[in-house]
Amino acid sequence: MSPTQWDLPPELCCRPMAFVALTGLDVTYNAIHRAIWDAFCANRRADRVPISFKVLPGDHEYPKCRTKRTSYEWYIPKGILKTGWMNKHLNLVPALLVLFYELDWDDAVWKEKQSECATKVEIVRTSLQGRNTKVAVVLIQKKTPLPPGEDLVASERAASLCNACDLSGKSLFVLPHTDHLVGYIIRLENAFYEHAQTYYYTEIRRVKSHKEFLNKTTHQLLFVRHQFKIAFFSELKQDTQNSLKYYRTAYSLVHELRTHETNMLEIKTMAGFINYKICRLCFQHNTPLDAIAQFRKHIDLCKKKIGSAELAFEHTAWMSKQFQSFGDLFDEAIKLGLTAIQTQNPGFYYQQAAYYAQERKQQATHLCAHEASVSYPTPDHLETPSGALDFYGQRAWRQGHQSIDPPHMEKEKGGILALQMKEKDVPHSELIIALLSNAVAQFKKYKCPRMKSHLMVQMGEEYNHAKDYTKALKLLDYVMCDYRTERWWSLLTSILSTALRCSYLMAHIKDYITYSMELVGRASTLREEQKSRIEKNLIKVLMNEVPEAEPDCDQASAKAAQALWSDRMSLAGSNEFTIEVQDYVPFVQCKAKFLSPSFHVDDPVQLHVYLRADCPHPVRFSKLCVSLSNQEYNQLCVVEEPCKSQDILEASSQENMCLVPGKTRIYSFKFVAKTEDVGKKIEITAVDLMLGSDNGRCVFLNWRGGGGDAASSHEALLAARSFKSRGRVPEQHVEWDTVSIQASTMIISRIPKISVQLSHEPPALNNEMYRITVSIQSNEETVTKDVKLTAGLKPGQDANLTQSTHVTLNGLEMCDESHPALLPDIAIGDLQPGEKVEKCLYVRCVTTGARIFLFHVAYALSTKVEGKDITCRCHKDETVTIETVVPFEVAVKFVSTKFEHLDRVYVDIPFLLMTDILSASPWPLHLVTSQLQLAPTMAAMDQPQSQVEHVVLQTGECASECFSLQCPPVLNGTSSVASGQYLISWKRKSWCADAPVVTTVTTLPHVMVETIPLYVHAELPSFGRVRESMPVRYHIQNRTGLVQDVEMSVEPSDAFMFSGLKQVRLRILPGAEQEMLYNFYPLMAGYQNLPQLNISLLRFPAVSGQLLRRFLPSRIFVKVHLQCLAKARFVQYTTDCCPMDRVSHLSCRSLQFIQSDHGPLGCISDQSSPCMS
Amino acid sequence: MAVCIAVIAKENYPLYIRSVPIQNELKFHYTVHTSLDVVEEKISAVGKAMADQRELYLGLLYPTEDYKVYPSHMIIVYYTPVCMFFLLIENILLYRHTRYGCVTNSKVKFVIVADSSNTSLRDNEIRSMFRKLHNSFTDVMCNPFYNPGDTIQSKAFDSMVSAMMVQAS
């Protein structure tokens, strides 16, 4: 029996294909035959018919056909299925036998050849005696045949050949050996396939016909056998649907068999075969759920059928194989396109197979634990005469035996013993590992990382059992971190224990230390005594001694390990190990922190290292060192104590270098930072803790950064959430969880003891030289050297601000673009303690808005820190935000000589330019002067002079100027022209006289200039008097080059009588002027509307009277006649002294008269009595 | 009845795990741990759509129960969107619990391993077990001295779990 007796036979696992035997082909020597054979067997793709071809010699012996049974009455079957049966029908008994024979229709010796062929047919017929195998003849011909029916010789000879060979016409084929060989071959094989199918059909019929002879009591086995055979033939026939049906029947029949210990294996074996076939066909039919259901049913039915208790491992081996082969089928189906899911993939089946393999191993060790004296029984009961079994699943020593009790107790015992002895040699671990790794591959594919890890743990354990510790450790190490990060401590502990055992057995010191370290730590769920044992071992290792064996190690390997350890001990060197504990949960916890996130350079840097041991016994270390990013400090951060190697355990808890379990120990370090580190970050790069001693073994536990390990971040998170952390803790007792790591600190410069004060008068006014006085006073106790002031616009603001801000120290001149925005390093020199220095800085802001100014005072100072002299540079920054505002607003408007607003001016007609300077400054402004710079398109009527010279404007006050201007003629009728600039020179009133004067330029607006064809202006006195004649002269000028027809009229008015032309039509020559004289006679006092003068131009209807009227005065003030004045005085007195209602009716009437006659009373007062208000 | 009951934190570490036959403890731990694969997958697959359901019962995790990890157990997982927020005022943990999920999803998982030979165990019985477990868990969370994220050490929770466990014979 081979060790792979549980493997399914290959003839079961292959896809059955019709077997066609070819004879008469000499493939070795005959090239034509070779080509034919190659065409048959090469390139058999899915589109070719499923036939397995074989070349057999003509005199090949086929399996003998036993004489057909006519009655089953006395027949007792010896087993379910013969071991050779499947192979016989797949490879030995052909469905069709094809005889190849070289013969052309026109062969010269046709007769002889024909009889030779007939003889050959006869020979094969004889050798297939009793079989239903069909025989066919293929004639290999050199000539291409003519189309059927044309070659009369051919048809005649074909008929005669058929006759001679006793063939039907359908079984004779012609194969012309021409170019189209493959095409002919394909046609041939299709014909062969049909013949084969007929053959298998008759076979099925034949097996079915046996059924009526069977009875249920004695022939139960035959029911199964026949169903299986029918199903198998159906498969050969490629009728998979029916095949599946028959297999299912066979499967249920198998389970109807009476089971007892003697035939259990046979039944299970057959059940397994049939189940395999069913599952395979189900997958093939793309009904994977049916396959799974069938398999589950199969397992349900069979898992209790253990059989002989002494051979229980056989059952588990068989179960394992069932799962494995199903897994294989599943996996194969997936490769062909089936999709599996996370919860239903082949991995589960492999895993289960592995599980049974593990069971098998356990049972085997349990059942096969024979004493050494027990030897393999002789004679070997497992030997059979043929070397193989007759029936599947039977025992070699009682083949064909079907009764309940074994026939020969002695033989039975010997056989069982032999099987047990064989089982001992099975490489169980290998099998298990192979299955597990299959499962791992599957679970990896179907996103089950935890399942994968679990299986890898199992693999590791299995390697451990197989004593392949290196592989075991590799696997365990790989998955350990998954469990660690997921914080499944119970699982991690179990894995670590296994790993520790492996590393012990290999005497792998570093691994041993690493695993023990974690096992005695807080992540381990081991009991105290276990931890204690491991810790003691660990200490032994540190003292370069041999640790005690781990429990669960077998004697022999423990002994080997001891020897290995002793070797290690004697070996010199390699006694120093560094273990990066960051990724583990070691038994010593470490947290390092700088006491502050930043230190001034004149303060010593303080650093605390917190250590805590979680192991059961106190632990002693010999060195603690902190590595910092600047390695110069490292030597300052070391605690060392040369300890004797013996007293690691005995160390008292008082000692500095001893960690007592559960107690937090603090080591503080202090050092003075170097001045060149100012502004730099100092980081803790690592913390190293040395365990053991130089003369024993020393182990450095190395924490990267500020300590912490795989579990600490989560613990810190929980601690932060915890209510416990809120409680008050006594000063000296440190709550471990509340300690947070601070792995870096900044070295910052010394606090400056210098005061920088600024005095200025905000806001700054646009364009002025804004003065800021900086006073620097030293409050240091020693001389401050090399004081430098950097002042100006703070860098990092809007880039435009740099362009528009200029800083200078010289306040007497205006500064310009050449001046920078920031004056760096203005040397001030040394300052004695208490000395004060002032500096004036002038800032010119060209644009408005807020600016931040920086005043940076830097100096050097010698000081003493911790007895060390250092020179530190200090600096103090002062910033100020200064708003810049416009000093005043300038409003400009154009008005007519009548002070009416103008939206356009007229050529050669005078108008006024009014400027208003409205102070917006919070400080008084001194306007030094103003100046009007006119554009060439404007002309002043006279020499314009500043009217605001030396005027002081308070906030909100306004200064106005007025200039009389005129526009020279323009080319077009209308155009927009520039007016020029208005310059205002000013300064703050508060500032000294020699402060520079700021000149603000205001560009005057453009104005529309229009040429008019006609100009009218009036010449009249400044006022009139009631009933006194008043001459008014109207001048009408024609400004065009054309003769103008002007129609003018004067409208009557209630207030005036007048003499002159009331309505007239004139003709004015180009450039000429017409004068019209009127005498107005005012009738009423006060402001009176003049009689309206209407002018219309016949040539220019666009120029309306309305426009021209603007040049003319519309009203005039008419004064009271001198005679009336006395009367008015009286009235005024009455109204002033007595209330109105007391005035007599008469008086009232006279008052009314006066009022109506002389206009409002105010007018009177305006002229003569200043007391009226 | 259950043979193993576990409460798993959002970060997938065990808050509480208890199984019946003590000698198989480790195996149960592995069972629970490996079942998290499916839980994670289901949660991520359903994702947000699940968040507004009232009860997130994942059902039978492995339909092939009998043939995987441990032959005689089926694994059932109940996943609950315990939506809650914490307010820490003077050591008093105010805990609001709503099933209509809005604030955060605590993603605490409950895993029950039941003996699959116990065919009488119906879906709704499992559901009611989970409901009980969930209520009891809520009570634990309401304890102002319980620190969310810590392992559960509560007598009330223990006894409730014991009541749901198969009585070890």
PDB file of C-alpha atoms in Angstrom, chain A residues 296-297 299-300 303 323 342-344 348-349 351-352 355 447-452 454 457-458 483 486-488 490-491 494-495 714 718 721-724 726, chain B residues 8 11-14 17 26-27 29-30 32-34 36-38 40-41 61-71 88 91 144-150:
ATOM      1  CA  ARG A 296     -22.202  18.715   2.697  1.00  0.00           C
ATOM      2  CA  LYS A 297     -24.666  15.858   2.504  1.00  0.00           C
ATOM      3  CA  ILE A 299     -19.871  14.724   4.870  1.00  0.00           C
ATOM      4  CA  ASP A 300     -22.952  14.628   7.056  1.00  0.00           C
ATOM      5  CA  LYS A 303     -18.488  11.747   9.254  1.00  0.00           C
ATOM      6  CA  PHE A 323     -12.199  18.027   1.834  1.00  0.00           C
ATOM      7  CA  GLN A 342     -15.425  35.469   1.061  1.00  0.00           C
ATOM      8  CA  THR A 343     -17.624  33.067   2.962  1.00  0.00           C
ATOM      9  CA  GLN A 344     -17.601  30.337   0.361  1.00  0.00           C
ATOM     10  CA  PHE A 348     -12.504  26.570   3.935  1.00  0.00           C
ATOM     11  CA  TYR A 349     -12.239  23.099   2.453  1.00  0.00           C
ATOM     12  CA  GLN A 351      -8.618  24.381   6.084  1.00  0.00           C
ATOM     13  CA  GLN A 352     -11.007  21.646   7.054  1.00  0.00           C
ATOM     14  CA  TYR A 355      -8.040  20.131  10.479  1.00  0.00           C
ATOM     15  CA  LYS A 447      -9.849  38.978   1.802  1.00  0.00           C
ATOM     16  CA  CYS A 448      -9.738  37.100   5.053  1.00  0.00           C
ATOM     17  CA  PRO A 449      -6.587  38.481   6.656  1.00  0.00           C
ATOM     18  CA  ARG A 450      -7.418  37.197  10.121  1.00  0.00           C
ATOM     19  CA  MET A 451      -8.229  33.735   8.876  1.00  0.00           C
ATOM     20  CA  LYS A 452      -4.962  33.800   6.993  1.00  0.00           C
ATOM     21  CA  HIS A 454      -4.777  32.083  12.088  1.00  0.00           C
ATOM     22  CA  VAL A 457      -0.138  30.335  13.221  1.00  0.00           C
ATOM     23  CA  GLN A 458      -1.263  26.762  12.737  1.00  0.00           C
ATOM     24  CA  TYR A 483      -2.292  40.224  16.588  1.00  0.00           C
ATOM     25  CA  GLU A 486      -5.266  44.256  16.839  1.00  0.00           C
ATOM     26  CA  ARG A 487      -4.597  43.943  20.559  1.00  0.00           C
ATOM     27  CA  TRP A 488      -5.675  40.317  20.927  1.00  0.00           C
ATOM     28  CA  SER A 490      -4.596  36.158  24.571  1.00  0.00           C
ATOM     29  CA  LEU A 491      -3.779  35.043  21.052  1.00  0.00           C
ATOM     30  CA  SER A 494      -0.120  31.820  22.836  1.00  0.00           C
ATOM     31  CA  ILE A 495       1.852  32.579  19.685  1.00  0.00           C
ATOM     32  CA  HIS A 714      -3.873  53.148  22.738  1.00  0.00           C
ATOM     33  CA  LEU A 718      -7.807  55.394  27.050  1.00  0.00           C
ATOM     34  CA  ARG A 721     -10.609  59.441  28.302  1.00  0.00           C
ATOM     35  CA  SER A 722     -10.584  57.963  31.737  1.00  0.00           C
ATOM     36  CA  PHE A 723     -12.133  59.630  34.731  1.00  0.00           C
ATOM     37  CA  LYS A 724      -9.255  58.327  36.797  1.00  0.00           C
ATOM     38  CA  ARG A 726      -8.818  63.619  36.641  1.00  0.00           C
TER      39      ARG A 726
ATOM     40  CA  ILE B   8     -15.459  43.597  20.090  1.00  0.00           C
ATOM     41  CA  GLU B  11     -10.751  48.897  16.625  1.00  0.00           C
ATOM     42  CA  ASN B  12     -11.363  45.149  16.646  1.00  0.00           C
ATOM     43  CA  TYR B  13      -9.850  44.282  19.957  1.00  0.00           C
ATOM     44  CA  PRO B  14     -11.926  42.309  22.460  1.00  0.00           C
ATOM     45  CA  ILE B  17     -14.972  37.496  25.580  1.00  0.00           C
ATOM     46  CA  LEU B  26      -7.976  29.852  22.776  1.00  0.00           C
ATOM     47  CA  LYS B  27      -9.815  28.179  19.932  1.00  0.00           C
ATOM     48  CA  HIS B  29     -10.704  33.383  20.629  1.00  0.00           C
ATOM     49  CA  TYR B  30      -9.426  32.435  17.228  1.00  0.00           C
ATOM     50  CA  VAL B  32     -14.135  35.117  17.142  1.00  0.00           C
ATOM     51  CA  HIS B  33     -11.088  36.796  15.728  1.00  0.00           C
ATOM     52  CA  THR B  34     -11.327  35.169  12.333  1.00  0.00           C
ATOM     53  CA  LEU B  36     -14.097  39.611  12.193  1.00  0.00           C
ATOM     54  CA  ASP B  37     -12.960  39.200   8.587  1.00  0.00           C
ATOM     55  CA  VAL B  38     -16.510  38.686   7.526  1.00  0.00           C
ATOM     56  CA  GLU B  40     -15.462  43.916   8.460  1.00  0.00           C
ATOM     57  CA  GLU B  41     -16.300  42.914   4.944  1.00  0.00           C
ATOM     58  CA  LEU B  61     -21.530  34.633   9.164  1.00  0.00           C
ATOM     59  CA  TYR B  62     -20.437  31.451   7.547  1.00  0.00           C
ATOM     60  CA  PRO B  63     -23.110  29.604   5.637  1.00  0.00           C
ATOM     61  CA  THR B  64     -20.856  26.585   5.525  1.00  0.00           C
ATOM     62  CA  GLU B  65     -20.874  26.535   9.268  1.00  0.00           C
ATOM     63  CA  ASP B  66     -20.207  22.899   9.710  1.00  0.00           C
ATOM     64  CA  TYR B  67     -17.157  22.669   7.577  1.00  0.00           C
ATOM     65  CA  LYS B  68     -14.991  25.476   8.586  1.00  0.00           C
ATOM     66  CA  VAL B  69     -13.179  26.556  11.605  1.00  0.00           C
ATOM     67  CA  TYR B  70     -14.724  24.510  14.313  1.00  0.00           C
ATOM     68  CA  PRO B  71     -16.998  21.820  13.131  1.00  0.00           C
ATOM     69  CA  LEU B  88     -17.549  64.674  30.030  1.00  0.00           C
ATOM     70  CA  ASN B  91     -16.566  63.014  35.890  1.00  0.00           C
ATOM     71  CA  PRO B 144     -20.143  56.769  34.688  1.00  0.00           C
ATOM     72  CA  PHE B 145     -17.160  54.835  36.004  1.00  0.00           C
ATOM     73  CA  TYR B 146     -16.811  52.787  32.871  1.00  0.00           C
ATOM     74  CA  ASN B 147     -14.245  54.065  30.536  1.00  0.00           C
ATOM     75  CA  PRO B 148     -15.232  53.540  26.893  1.00  0.00           C
ATOM     76  CA  GLY B 149     -12.624  51.326  25.323  1.00  0.00           C
ATOM     77  CA  ASP B 150     -11.764  49.452  28.481  1.00  0.00           C
TER      78      ASP B 150
END
